[in-house]
Amino acid sequence: MRLDKFLKISRIIKRRSVAKEVADKGRIQINGTLAKSSSSVKVGDTLKIQFGNRILEVKVNELHESTKKEDAAKMYEILSEKRVDNFE
């Protein structure tokens, strides 16, 4: 499944256009490798996403073409969530 589609369906990022923009700016890594919006996501992959001053690390548990709001959180597991100061 495409990275931007996974982020939208899992509701990590609300809109696919925003997911595409974040990925294409180099703020997402899949298993430690820089990813583009068209990168492929598989079950077991680890995603590291940078939102401004926050870094979210998640593990992909399931892939679905579409999902209900209640089931979206089952698609991934949060490994870590850190705040980063940009004053380093």
Short mmCIF file of C-alpha atoms in Angstrom, two decimals:
data_model
loop_
_atom_site.label_atom_id
_atom_site.label_comp_id
_atom_site.label_asym_id
_atom_site.label_seq_id
_atom_site.Cartn_x
_atom_site.Cartn_y
_atom_site.Cartn_z
CA MET A 1 0.00 0.00 0.00
CA ARG A 2 1.21 3.55 -0.73
CA LEU A 3 2.52 5.49 2.25
CA ASP A 4 0.20 8.48 1.77
CA LYS A 5 -2.85 6.18 1.52
CA PHE A 6 -1.85 4.26 4.68
CA LEU A 7 -1.44 7.49 6.68
CA LYS A 8 -4.91 8.67 5.61
CA ILE A 9 -6.77 5.38 6.14
CA SER A 10 -5.11 4.78 9.53
CA ARG A 11 -6.02 8.41 10.39
CA ILE A 12 -2.48 9.26 11.51
CA ILE A 13 -2.80 12.19 9.08
CA LYS A 14 -6.33 13.34 8.23
CA ARG A 15 -5.94 14.18 4.52
CA ARG A 16 -4.04 12.30 1.83
CA SER A 17 -2.82 15.56 0.27
CA VAL A 18 -1.25 16.55 3.61
CA ALA A 19 0.30 13.07 3.98
CA LYS A 20 1.78 13.40 0.48
CA GLU A 21 3.20 16.83 1.29
CA VAL A 22 4.79 15.67 4.58
CA ALA A 23 6.36 12.64 2.91
CA ASP A 24 7.70 14.57 -0.08
CA LYS A 25 9.37 17.10 2.25
CA GLY A 26 11.49 14.26 3.69
CA ARG A 27 9.82 14.07 7.11
CA ILE A 28 8.94 10.36 7.03
CA GLN A 29 11.20 7.32 7.29
CA ILE A 30 10.26 3.69 6.70
CA ASN A 31 12.59 1.32 8.60
CA GLY A 32 15.18 4.11 8.84
CA THR A 33 15.13 4.98 5.12
CA LEU A 34 13.77 8.29 3.83
CA ALA A 35 10.38 7.69 2.18
CA LYS A 36 8.30 9.38 -0.50
CA SER A 37 4.51 9.42 -0.68
CA SER A 38 4.57 6.62 -3.27
CA SER A 39 6.77 4.35 -1.08
CA SER A 40 5.31 0.96 -0.28
CA VAL A 41 4.24 0.12 3.30
CA LYS A 42 4.08 -3.49 4.52
CA VAL A 43 2.94 -5.11 7.77
CA GLY A 44 5.81 -5.00 10.27
CA ASP A 45 7.35 -1.78 8.91
CA THR A 46 8.35 0.98 11.33
CA LEU A 47 7.41 4.54 10.36
CA LYS A 48 9.06 7.62 11.87
CA ILE A 49 7.03 10.77 11.17
CA GLN A 50 8.05 14.33 12.05
CA PHE A 51 5.21 16.79 12.68
CA GLY A 52 6.78 20.18 13.41
CA ASN A 53 8.32 19.71 16.88
CA ARG A 54 6.94 16.19 17.45
CA ILE A 55 8.32 12.85 16.27
CA LEU A 56 5.94 9.89 16.14
CA GLU A 57 7.24 6.34 15.69
CA VAL A 58 4.67 3.66 14.79
CA LYS A 59 4.71 0.01 13.76
CA VAL A 60 2.36 -1.12 10.97
CA ASN A 61 0.12 -3.98 12.24
CA GLU A 62 -2.56 -4.24 9.54
CA LEU A 63 -3.34 -2.93 6.06
CA HIS A 64 -6.91 -2.22 4.90
CA GLU A 65 -8.25 -0.54 1.76
CA SER A 66 -10.80 1.29 3.90
CA THR A 67 -11.70 1.23 7.57
CA LYS A 68 -14.12 2.55 10.15
CA LYS A 69 -12.95 5.17 12.62
CA GLU A 70 -13.00 2.65 15.50
CA ASP A 71 -10.80 0.17 13.61
CA ALA A 72 -8.25 2.69 12.31
CA ALA A 73 -6.18 2.63 15.52
CA LYS A 74 -5.72 -1.17 15.16
CA MET A 75 -3.75 -0.63 11.94
CA TYR A 76 -0.71 0.62 13.86
CA GLU A 77 0.92 0.61 17.29
CA ILE A 78 2.67 3.68 18.70
CA LEU A 79 6.25 2.82 19.66
CA SER A 80 7.29 6.30 20.81
CA GLU A 81 6.21 9.90 20.71
CA LYS A 82 8.76 12.62 21.46
CA ARG A 83 8.75 16.39 21.54
CA VAL A 84 11.78 18.03 19.96
CA ASP A 85 13.07 21.51 20.66
CA ASN A 86 14.25 23.34 17.55
CA PHE A 87 16.73 25.38 19.63
CA GLU A 88 19.61 22.89 19.45
#
